[in-house]
PDB file of C-alpha atoms and ligand atoms in Angstrom:
ATOM      1  CA  MET R   1      -0.164   0.008   0.020  1.00  0.00           C
ATOM      2  CA  LEU R   2       2.888   2.193   0.653  1.00  0.00           C
ATOM      3  CA  LYS R   3       4.182   1.872  -2.189  1.00  0.00           C
ATOM      4  CA  ARG R   4       0.627   3.133  -4.524  1.00  0.00           C
ATOM      5  CA  ARG R   5       0.581   5.818  -2.277  1.00  0.00           C
ATOM      6  CA  ALA R   6       4.048   6.719  -3.065  1.00  0.00           C
ATOM      7  CA  LEU R   7       3.403   6.099  -6.978  1.00  0.00           C
ATOM      8  CA  LEU R   8       0.268   8.071  -6.730  1.00  0.00           C
ATOM      9  CA  ALA R   9       2.436  11.100  -5.011  1.00  0.00           C
ATOM     10  CA  ALA R  10       4.430  10.956  -7.931  1.00  0.00           C
ATOM     11  CA  GLY R  11       1.408  10.975 -10.636  1.00  0.00           C
ATOM     12  CA  LEU R  12       2.544   8.089 -11.725  1.00  0.00           C
ATOM     13  CA  PRO R  13      -0.149   5.411 -13.055  1.00  0.00           C
ATOM     14  CA  TRP R  14      -0.457   2.725 -10.725  1.00  0.00           C
ATOM     15  CA  PRO R  15      -0.385  -0.498 -12.182  1.00  0.00           C
ATOM     16  CA  VAL R  16      -3.419  -1.861 -14.431  1.00  0.00           C
ATOM     17  CA  ARG R  17      -2.504  -5.187 -13.859  1.00  0.00           C
ATOM     18  CA  ALA R  18      -2.224  -7.147 -10.936  1.00  0.00           C
ATOM     19  CA  ALA R  19       1.464  -8.655 -11.243  1.00  0.00           C
ATOM     20  CA  GLY R  20       0.950 -12.307 -10.338  1.00  0.00           C
ATOM     21  CA  ALA R  21       3.828 -14.463 -11.033  1.00  0.00           C
ATOM     22  CA  TYR R  22       3.386 -17.130 -14.359  1.00  0.00           C
ATOM     23  CA  SER R  23       2.831 -20.453 -13.549  1.00  0.00           C
ATOM     24  CA  GLY R  24       2.060 -21.847 -16.881  1.00  0.00           C
ATOM     25  CA  PRO R  25       4.967 -24.075 -18.571  1.00  0.00           C
ATOM     26  CA  VAL R  26       8.402 -23.047 -19.886  1.00  0.00           C
ATOM     27  CA  PHE R  27      11.215 -23.733 -22.059  1.00  0.00           C
ATOM     28  CA  ASP R  28      14.777 -23.701 -20.997  1.00  0.00           C
ATOM     29  CA  ALA R  29      16.408 -22.390 -24.062  1.00  0.00           C
ATOM     30  CA  HIS R  30      19.767 -22.407 -23.316  1.00  0.00           C
ATOM     31  CA  LEU R  31      21.014 -25.252 -21.183  1.00  0.00           C
ATOM     32  CA  HIS R  32      24.298 -25.933 -21.034  1.00  0.00           C
ATOM     33  CA  TYR R  33      25.290 -30.052 -19.796  1.00  0.00           C
ATOM     34  CA  ASN R  34      28.928 -29.678 -19.278  1.00  0.00           C
ATOM     35  CA  ASP R  35      31.360 -32.475 -18.489  1.00  0.00           C
ATOM     36  CA  ASP R  36      31.932 -30.832 -15.162  1.00  0.00           C
ATOM     37  CA  ALA R  37      28.443 -30.767 -14.085  1.00  0.00           C
ATOM     38  CA  GLN R  38      27.529 -34.241 -15.286  1.00  0.00           C
ATOM     39  CA  GLN R  39      29.150 -36.251 -11.612  1.00  0.00           C
ATOM     40  CA  PRO R  40      27.908 -33.609  -9.167  1.00  0.00           C
ATOM     41  CA  HIS R  41      24.233 -33.593 -11.542  1.00  0.00           C
ATOM     42  CA  PRO R  42      23.286 -36.461 -12.829  1.00  0.00           C
ATOM     43  CA  PRO R  43      20.586 -36.446 -15.936  1.00  0.00           C
ATOM     44  CA  GLU R  44      18.220 -37.789 -13.176  1.00  0.00           C
ATOM     45  CA  ASP R  45      19.319 -34.605 -10.417  1.00  0.00           C
ATOM     46  CA  VAL R  46      18.585 -32.510 -13.783  1.00  0.00           C
ATOM     47  CA  LEU R  47      15.320 -33.766 -15.075  1.00  0.00           C
ATOM     48  CA  ALA R  48      14.046 -33.032 -10.919  1.00  0.00           C
ATOM     49  CA  ARG R  49      15.236 -29.907 -11.244  1.00  0.00           C
ATOM     50  CA  MET R  50      13.076 -28.990 -13.878  1.00  0.00           C
ATOM     51  CA  LYS R  51      10.447 -30.372 -12.980  1.00  0.00           C
ATOM     52  CA  ARG R  52      10.357 -28.207  -9.106  1.00  0.00           C
ATOM     53  CA  ALA R  53      10.928 -25.621 -12.209  1.00  0.00           C
ATOM     54  CA  GLY R  54       7.943 -26.211 -14.213  1.00  0.00           C
ATOM     55  CA  VAL R  55      10.722 -26.576 -17.096  1.00  0.00           C
ATOM     56  CA  GLN R  56       9.077 -29.318 -19.359  1.00  0.00           C
ATOM     57  CA  GLY R  57      11.784 -28.768 -22.283  1.00  0.00           C
ATOM     58  CA  ALA R  58      15.358 -27.506 -23.105  1.00  0.00           C
ATOM     59  CA  LEU R  59      17.787 -26.608 -25.181  1.00  0.00           C
ATOM     60  CA  VAL R  60      20.710 -28.772 -24.532  1.00  0.00           C
ATOM     61  CA  ASN R  61      24.168 -28.620 -25.518  1.00  0.00           C
ATOM     62  CA  SER R  62      27.535 -29.425 -23.779  1.00  0.00           C
ATOM     63  CA  ARG R  63      31.575 -29.218 -24.437  1.00  0.00           C
ATOM     64  CA  PRO R  64      32.163 -31.682 -25.468  1.00  0.00           C
ATOM     65  CA  ASN R  65      28.777 -33.128 -27.254  1.00  0.00           C
ATOM     66  CA  ASP R  66      29.149 -36.599 -25.377  1.00  0.00           C
ATOM     67  CA  GLY R  67      26.827 -34.418 -22.632  1.00  0.00           C
ATOM     68  CA  THR R  68      24.251 -33.449 -24.642  1.00  0.00           C
ATOM     69  CA  LEU R  69      23.760 -36.886 -26.231  1.00  0.00           C
ATOM     70  CA  ARG R  70      23.570 -38.379 -22.807  1.00  0.00           C
ATOM     71  CA  LEU R  71      20.894 -36.024 -21.492  1.00  0.00           C
ATOM     72  CA  VAL R  72      18.324 -36.167 -24.226  1.00  0.00           C
ATOM     73  CA  ALA R  73      18.752 -40.181 -23.735  1.00  0.00           C
ATOM     74  CA  THR R  74      17.000 -39.863 -20.459  1.00  0.00           C
ATOM     75  CA  PRO R  75      13.516 -39.629 -20.989  1.00  0.00           C
ATOM     76  CA  GLY R  76      11.065 -36.998 -18.896  1.00  0.00           C
ATOM     77  CA  ALA R  77      11.050 -33.755 -20.866  1.00  0.00           C
ATOM     78  CA  GLN R  78      11.314 -32.855 -24.675  1.00  0.00           C
ATOM     79  CA  TRP R  79      14.639 -32.254 -25.944  1.00  0.00           C
ATOM     80  CA  VAL R  80      16.039 -30.151 -28.483  1.00  0.00           C
ATOM     81  CA  PRO R  81      19.544 -31.061 -28.897  1.00  0.00           C
ATOM     82  CA  PHE R  82      22.148 -28.957 -30.429  1.00  0.00           C
ATOM     83  CA  ILE R  83      25.645 -29.377 -31.478  1.00  0.00           C
ATOM     84  CA  ARG R  84      28.425 -27.162 -29.917  1.00  0.00           C
ATOM     85  CA  LEU R  85      31.387 -26.227 -31.045  1.00  0.00           C
ATOM     86  CA  TYR R  86      33.611 -26.619 -28.591  1.00  0.00           C
ATOM     87  CA  ARG R  87      35.489 -29.848 -27.715  1.00  0.00           C
ATOM     88  CA  ASN R  88      37.507 -27.917 -25.470  1.00  0.00           C
ATOM     89  CA  ARG R  89      38.363 -24.768 -23.999  1.00  0.00           C
ATOM     90  CA  ALA R  90      40.633 -23.893 -26.788  1.00  0.00           C
ATOM     91  CA  ASP R  91      38.061 -24.018 -29.518  1.00  0.00           C
ATOM     92  CA  TYR R  92      36.667 -20.879 -27.596  1.00  0.00           C
ATOM     93  CA  ASP R  93      39.249 -18.508 -29.431  1.00  0.00           C
ATOM     94  CA  SER R  94      39.478 -20.376 -32.907  1.00  0.00           C
ATOM     95  CA  TRP R  95      36.465 -22.605 -34.348  1.00  0.00           C
ATOM     96  CA  PHE R  96      35.067 -19.531 -36.739  1.00  0.00           C
ATOM     97  CA  VAL R  97      38.569 -19.889 -38.550  1.00  0.00           C
ATOM     98  CA  ASP R  98      39.022 -23.838 -37.726  1.00  0.00           C
ATOM     99  CA  ASP R  99      37.523 -26.274 -40.907  1.00  0.00           C
ATOM    100  CA  SER R 100      37.585 -29.269 -38.769  1.00  0.00           C
ATOM    101  CA  ILE R 101      34.927 -27.861 -36.537  1.00  0.00           C
ATOM    102  CA  ARG R 102      33.186 -27.583 -39.713  1.00  0.00           C
ATOM    103  CA  ARG R 103      33.660 -31.151 -40.414  1.00  0.00           C
ATOM    104  CA  MET R 104      32.806 -31.999 -36.880  1.00  0.00           C
ATOM    105  CA  VAL R 105      29.239 -30.664 -37.347  1.00  0.00           C
ATOM    106  CA  LEU R 106      28.791 -32.245 -40.756  1.00  0.00           C
ATOM    107  CA  ASP R 107      29.466 -35.949 -38.384  1.00  0.00           C
ATOM    108  CA  LEU R 108      26.946 -35.253 -35.779  1.00  0.00           C
ATOM    109  CA  LEU R 109      24.555 -33.635 -38.203  1.00  0.00           C
ATOM    110  CA  GLN R 110      24.425 -37.093 -39.951  1.00  0.00           C
ATOM    111  CA  ALA R 111      24.482 -39.824 -36.792  1.00  0.00           C
ATOM    112  CA  GLY R 112      22.077 -37.274 -34.791  1.00  0.00           C
ATOM    113  CA  SER R 113      21.739 -37.905 -31.603  1.00  0.00           C
ATOM    114  CA  PRO R 114      18.972 -40.111 -28.959  1.00  0.00           C
ATOM    115  CA  ALA R 115      16.657 -37.650 -29.118  1.00  0.00           C
ATOM    116  CA  GLY R 116      16.301 -37.373 -32.899  1.00  0.00           C
ATOM    117  CA  PRO R 117      18.304 -34.877 -35.634  1.00  0.00           C
ATOM    118  CA  PHE R 118      20.332 -32.368 -33.887  1.00  0.00           C
ATOM    119  CA  ARG R 119      18.295 -29.108 -34.332  1.00  0.00           C
ATOM    120  CA  GLY R 120      20.834 -25.771 -34.110  1.00  0.00           C
ATOM    121  CA  LEU R 121      24.124 -25.276 -34.039  1.00  0.00           C
ATOM    122  CA  GLY R 122      25.589 -23.330 -30.664  1.00  0.00           C
ATOM    123  CA  GLU R 123      26.071 -21.758 -27.728  1.00  0.00           C
ATOM    124  CA  PHE R 124      29.112 -20.047 -29.820  1.00  0.00           C
ATOM    125  CA  HIS R 125      30.858 -17.080 -28.919  1.00  0.00           C
ATOM    126  CA  LEU R 126      32.476 -14.720 -30.568  1.00  0.00           C
ATOM    127  CA  TYR R 127      34.702 -11.754 -28.363  1.00  0.00           C
ATOM    128  CA  ASP R 128      35.493  -9.567 -31.316  1.00  0.00           C
ATOM    129  CA  SER R 129      32.468  -9.017 -33.514  1.00  0.00           C
ATOM    130  CA  ALA R 130      34.862  -9.324 -36.909  1.00  0.00           C
ATOM    131  CA  ASN R 131      35.358 -12.863 -36.683  1.00  0.00           C
ATOM    132  CA  ALA R 132      32.112 -13.237 -37.508  1.00  0.00           C
ATOM    133  CA  ASP R 133      33.531 -13.174 -40.666  1.00  0.00           C
ATOM    134  CA  GLY R 134      35.520 -15.530 -39.986  1.00  0.00           C
ATOM    135  CA  PRO R 135      35.463 -18.733 -43.113  1.00  0.00           C
ATOM    136  CA  THR R 136      34.029 -21.247 -40.859  1.00  0.00           C
ATOM    137  CA  ALA R 137      31.454 -18.666 -39.293  1.00  0.00           C
ATOM    138  CA  ILE R 138      30.259 -17.985 -42.820  1.00  0.00           C
ATOM    139  CA  ALA R 139      29.903 -22.051 -43.738  1.00  0.00           C
ATOM    140  CA  LEU R 140      28.431 -23.095 -41.074  1.00  0.00           C
ATOM    141  CA  MET R 141      25.811 -19.805 -41.043  1.00  0.00           C
ATOM    142  CA  LYS R 142      25.173 -21.072 -44.282  1.00  0.00           C
ATOM    143  CA  LEU R 143      24.870 -24.750 -43.215  1.00  0.00           C
ATOM    144  CA  ALA R 144      22.369 -23.725 -40.852  1.00  0.00           C
ATOM    145  CA  ARG R 145      20.148 -21.599 -43.300  1.00  0.00           C
ATOM    146  CA  GLU R 146      20.533 -24.744 -45.511  1.00  0.00           C
ATOM    147  CA  ARG R 147      19.344 -27.261 -42.930  1.00  0.00           C
ATOM    148  CA  GLY R 148      16.829 -25.183 -41.390  1.00  0.00           C
ATOM    149  CA  LEU R 149      18.855 -25.205 -38.288  1.00  0.00           C
ATOM    150  CA  CYS R 150      18.619 -22.495 -35.883  1.00  0.00           C
ATOM    151  CA  VAL R 151      21.818 -20.837 -33.957  1.00  0.00           C
ATOM    152  CA  LEU R 152      22.401 -19.956 -30.516  1.00  0.00           C
ATOM    153  CA  ALA R 153      24.746 -17.095 -30.231  1.00  0.00           C
ATOM    154  CA  HIS R 154      26.660 -15.521 -27.321  1.00  0.00           C
ATOM    155  CA  VAL R 155      27.677 -12.468 -29.482  1.00  0.00           C
ATOM    156  CA  ASP R 156      27.774  -8.488 -29.569  1.00  0.00           C
ATOM    157  CA  ALA R 157      24.823  -6.792 -32.112  1.00  0.00           C
ATOM    158  CA  VAL R 158      27.257  -5.717 -34.582  1.00  0.00           C
ATOM    159  CA  ALA R 159      28.355  -9.870 -35.181  1.00  0.00           C
ATOM    160  CA  VAL R 160      24.159 -10.498 -34.888  1.00  0.00           C
ATOM    161  CA  ASP R 161      24.042  -8.295 -37.562  1.00  0.00           C
ATOM    162  CA  ARG R 162      27.276  -9.793 -39.878  1.00  0.00           C
ATOM    163  CA  LEU R 163      26.356 -13.129 -39.137  1.00  0.00           C
ATOM    164  CA  LEU R 164      22.663 -13.492 -40.494  1.00  0.00           C
ATOM    165  CA  GLY R 165      23.950 -10.837 -43.310  1.00  0.00           C
ATOM    166  CA  HIS R 166      26.187 -13.851 -44.647  1.00  0.00           C
ATOM    167  CA  ALA R 167      22.864 -16.269 -44.557  1.00  0.00           C
ATOM    168  CA  PRO R 168      19.479 -13.523 -44.489  1.00  0.00           C
ATOM    169  CA  GLY R 169      16.902 -15.043 -42.710  1.00  0.00           C
ATOM    170  CA  ALA R 170      18.402 -18.146 -41.120  1.00  0.00           C
ATOM    171  CA  ALA R 171      17.181 -18.370 -36.906  1.00  0.00           C
ATOM    172  CA  LEU R 172      19.539 -16.812 -34.981  1.00  0.00           C
ATOM    173  CA  ILE R 173      18.807 -16.656 -30.900  1.00  0.00           C
ATOM    174  CA  TRP R 174      20.928 -14.173 -29.386  1.00  0.00           C
ATOM    175  CA  ALA R 175      21.808 -15.618 -26.142  1.00  0.00           C
ATOM    176  CA  HIS R 176      21.361 -13.231 -23.906  1.00  0.00           C
ATOM    177  CA  THR R 177      19.591 -10.286 -26.052  1.00  0.00           C
ATOM    178  CA  GLY R 178      23.099  -8.349 -25.590  1.00  0.00           C
ATOM    179  CA  ILE R 179      25.193  -9.010 -22.621  1.00  0.00           C
ATOM    180  CA  GLY R 180      27.233  -6.258 -23.481  1.00  0.00           C
ATOM    181  CA  GLY R 181      24.083  -3.814 -22.533  1.00  0.00           C
ATOM    182  CA  GLU R 182      23.402  -2.866 -25.956  1.00  0.00           C
ATOM    183  CA  PRO R 183      20.624  -0.063 -25.901  1.00  0.00           C
ATOM    184  CA  VAL R 184      16.911  -1.275 -26.097  1.00  0.00           C
ATOM    185  CA  ARG R 185      16.704   0.675 -29.143  1.00  0.00           C
ATOM    186  CA  ARG R 186      19.478  -0.810 -30.786  1.00  0.00           C
ATOM    187  CA  VAL R 187      18.306  -3.973 -30.251  1.00  0.00           C
ATOM    188  CA  ARG R 188      14.312  -3.377 -31.177  1.00  0.00           C
ATOM    189  CA  ALA R 189      16.565  -2.196 -34.985  1.00  0.00           C
ATOM    190  CA  LEU R 190      18.275  -5.153 -35.141  1.00  0.00           C
ATOM    191  CA  PHE R 191      14.517  -7.368 -34.730  1.00  0.00           C
ATOM    192  CA  ASP R 192      13.553  -4.492 -37.227  1.00  0.00           C
ATOM    193  CA  LYS R 193      15.610  -5.717 -39.708  1.00  0.00           C
ATOM    194  CA  HIS R 194      15.737  -9.245 -39.483  1.00  0.00           C
ATOM    195  CA  PRO R 195      13.054 -10.988 -39.088  1.00  0.00           C
ATOM    196  CA  GLY R 196      14.751 -14.636 -38.032  1.00  0.00           C
ATOM    197  CA  LEU R 197      16.036 -12.521 -35.104  1.00  0.00           C
ATOM    198  CA  ARG R 198      15.225 -14.405 -31.623  1.00  0.00           C
ATOM    199  CA  GLY R 199      16.267 -12.960 -28.473  1.00  0.00           C
ATOM    200  CA  GLU R 200      17.270 -14.968 -24.954  1.00  0.00           C
ATOM    201  CA  LEU R 201      17.102 -13.446 -22.005  1.00  0.00           C
ATOM    202  CA  SER R 202      19.778 -14.868 -19.267  1.00  0.00           C
ATOM    203  CA  TYR R 203      21.972 -12.266 -17.845  1.00  0.00           C
ATOM    204  CA  ARG R 204      20.770  -9.503 -19.793  1.00  0.00           C
ATOM    205  CA  PRO R 205      21.821  -5.832 -18.411  1.00  0.00           C
ATOM    206  CA  GLY R 206      18.861  -3.781 -17.616  1.00  0.00           C
ATOM    207  CA  LEU R 207      16.139  -6.173 -18.076  1.00  0.00           C
ATOM    208  CA  THR R 208      14.836  -6.089 -14.431  1.00  0.00           C
ATOM    209  CA  VAL R 209      14.694  -3.821 -11.700  1.00  0.00           C
ATOM    210  CA  ASP R 210      14.338  -4.914  -8.887  1.00  0.00           C
ATOM    211  CA  GLY R 211      12.739  -8.253  -9.681  1.00  0.00           C
ATOM    212  CA  ARG R 212      10.454  -6.130 -12.120  1.00  0.00           C
ATOM    213  CA  LEU R 213      10.822  -5.784 -15.545  1.00  0.00           C
ATOM    214  CA  SER R 214      12.330  -2.602 -16.654  1.00  0.00           C
ATOM    215  CA  ASP R 215       9.654  -0.044 -18.490  1.00  0.00           C
ATOM    216  CA  ASP R 216      11.821  -0.121 -21.654  1.00  0.00           C
ATOM    217  CA  TRP R 217      11.989  -3.644 -21.624  1.00  0.00           C
ATOM    218  CA  ARG R 218       8.364  -4.123 -20.785  1.00  0.00           C
ATOM    219  CA  ALA R 219       7.365  -2.301 -23.881  1.00  0.00           C
ATOM    220  CA  LEU R 220       9.854  -4.080 -26.103  1.00  0.00           C
ATOM    221  CA  LEU R 221       9.315  -7.755 -24.596  1.00  0.00           C
ATOM    222  CA  THR R 222       5.223  -6.969 -25.409  1.00  0.00           C
ATOM    223  CA  GLN R 223       5.588  -5.386 -28.886  1.00  0.00           C
ATOM    224  CA  HIS R 224       7.527  -8.503 -29.272  1.00  0.00           C
ATOM    225  CA  ALA R 225       6.112 -11.383 -27.424  1.00  0.00           C
ATOM    226  CA  GLY R 226       6.626 -13.400 -30.539  1.00  0.00           C
ATOM    227  CA  ARG R 227      10.924 -13.244 -30.767  1.00  0.00           C
ATOM    228  CA  PHE R 228      11.776 -13.731 -27.188  1.00  0.00           C
ATOM    229  CA  LEU R 229      12.896 -16.692 -24.957  1.00  0.00           C
ATOM    230  CA  ILE R 230      14.270 -17.344 -21.547  1.00  0.00           C
ATOM    231  CA  GLY R 231      16.970 -19.885 -20.883  1.00  0.00           C
ATOM    232  CA  SER R 232      19.362 -20.866 -17.967  1.00  0.00           C
ATOM    233  CA  ASP R 233      22.617 -20.838 -19.405  1.00  0.00           C
ATOM    234  CA  THR R 234      23.898 -23.254 -17.120  1.00  0.00           C
ATOM    235  CA  TRP R 235      27.522 -22.350 -18.239  1.00  0.00           C
ATOM    236  CA  ILE R 236      29.225 -23.031 -14.531  1.00  0.00           C
ATOM    237  CA  THR R 237      28.187 -26.591 -12.817  1.00  0.00           C
ATOM    238  CA  GLN R 238      27.246 -23.895  -9.650  1.00  0.00           C
ATOM    239  CA  ARG R 239      24.293 -22.353 -11.346  1.00  0.00           C
ATOM    240  CA  TRP R 240      22.812 -25.614 -11.498  1.00  0.00           C
ATOM    241  CA  GLN R 241      22.468 -24.881  -7.678  1.00  0.00           C
ATOM    242  CA  HIS R 242      19.720 -22.451  -8.365  1.00  0.00           C
ATOM    243  CA  TYR R 243      18.193 -23.471 -10.995  1.00  0.00           C
ATOM    244  CA  GLU R 244      14.945 -23.191  -9.499  1.00  0.00           C
ATOM    245  CA  ALA R 245      14.931 -19.945  -8.013  1.00  0.00           C
ATOM    246  CA  LEU R 246      16.629 -18.151 -11.848  1.00  0.00           C
ATOM    247  CA  PHE R 247      13.091 -19.589 -12.935  1.00  0.00           C
ATOM    248  CA  ALA R 248      11.322 -18.137  -9.707  1.00  0.00           C
ATOM    249  CA  ASP R 249      12.556 -14.875 -10.914  1.00  0.00           C
ATOM    250  CA  TYR R 250      11.512 -15.438 -14.463  1.00  0.00           C
ATOM    251  CA  ARG R 251       8.071 -16.433 -13.489  1.00  0.00           C
ATOM    252  CA  HIS R 252       8.048 -13.259 -10.971  1.00  0.00           C
ATOM    253  CA  TRP R 253       8.945 -10.524 -14.153  1.00  0.00           C
ATOM    254  CA  LEU R 254       6.961 -12.745 -16.702  1.00  0.00           C
ATOM    255  CA  GLY R 255       3.915 -11.814 -14.799  1.00  0.00           C
ATOM    256  CA  ASP R 256       3.932  -8.144 -15.386  1.00  0.00           C
ATOM    257  CA  LEU R 257       3.747  -8.740 -18.711  1.00  0.00           C
ATOM    258  CA  PRO R 258       0.064  -9.331 -20.799  1.00  0.00           C
ATOM    259  CA  GLN R 259      -0.908 -13.216 -20.114  1.00  0.00           C
ATOM    260  CA  GLU R 260      -0.512 -13.739 -23.797  1.00  0.00           C
ATOM    261  CA  ALA R 261       2.963 -12.497 -24.328  1.00  0.00           C
ATOM    262  CA  ALA R 262       4.238 -14.818 -21.343  1.00  0.00           C
ATOM    263  CA  GLN R 263       2.834 -17.818 -22.089  1.00  0.00           C
ATOM    264  CA  ARG R 264       4.500 -17.220 -25.624  1.00  0.00           C
ATOM    265  CA  ILE R 265       8.392 -16.198 -24.333  1.00  0.00           C
ATOM    266  CA  ALA R 266       7.982 -18.962 -21.676  1.00  0.00           C
ATOM    267  CA  TRP R 267       7.007 -22.217 -23.927  1.00  0.00           C
ATOM    268  CA  GLY R 268       5.109 -20.840 -27.097  1.00  0.00           C
ATOM    269  CA  ASN R 269       7.613 -19.521 -29.041  1.00  0.00           C
ATOM    270  CA  ALA R 270       9.947 -22.352 -28.599  1.00  0.00           C
ATOM    271  CA  ALA R 271       6.988 -25.025 -29.227  1.00  0.00           C
ATOM    272  CA  GLU R 272       6.787 -22.912 -32.538  1.00  0.00           C
ATOM    273  CA  LEU R 273      10.181 -22.891 -33.216  1.00  0.00           C
ATOM    274  CA  PHE R 274      10.976 -25.922 -32.688  1.00  0.00           C
ATOM    275  CA  SER R 275       7.888 -28.266 -33.467  1.00  0.00           C
ATOM    276  CA  LEU R 276       7.144 -29.163 -29.928  1.00  0.00           C
ATOM    277  CA  ARG R 277       4.635 -31.378 -29.093  1.00  0.00           C
ATOM    278  CA  GLY R 278       1.297 -29.790 -27.370  1.00  0.00           C
ATOM    279  CA  LEU R 279       0.977 -30.187 -23.216  1.00  0.00           C
ATOM    280  CA  GLY R 280      -1.796 -32.330 -21.878  1.00  0.00           C
TER     281      GLY R 280
HETATM  282 ZN1   ZN W   1      25.411 -20.184 -22.165  1.00  0.00          ZN
END
């Protein structure tokens, strides 16, 4: 009540919607199951955490790729396997000029996974946007478009533009939607320019203020509700311990959006992109 009085005193409108947390299904669009996580968090533990968080499907990738093969062989969720471009830490810095990575991708595409064909490439990183023009980066973007694969890219706004310039119309999920904090107007301009671009929202600076969506982001997510996804980004083992709390936070701010927008961002957009089964 105090808060309401303060808002009214400041001449600000009291939000019309009561902000209850989103309670529907969730897809984790950024799940890593790396080598070092597998011993402390075997697949049954991962599934138990997902269940407690209400996460019913996930985009899975791991360094190296055997973690993905192991997790998606375990029934209990709708798995969407992606090919990680890294066999080891060294590959982070050279994959974009390394043709052996392209050949590894082709072999894995042919072999498939226990949960069916691989659906995408990534997460990959480009710490220098100029490397978006590396020969392997270009070849993989073209391959993704040809084969209808989605790409999960941890890159800056310049690299998003360059990568999609190599394969216009390809489906690219921008991991973190600008972890460097690119201004919302820059993000919006990229979404307007590239219809295949989607944004994943983990670690996005400025997304929330005190756990609630900021005004800029509420406007962008409402306007482009069909283009955003949420993910855990379990990039280090420690992050698995916070898995349920993380999704509780997401559910909290999803409640700041119109119900239909929240449902799309939590589940519907992934369901459409990856042809997920309906939920009974
Ligand atoms: Zn990641």
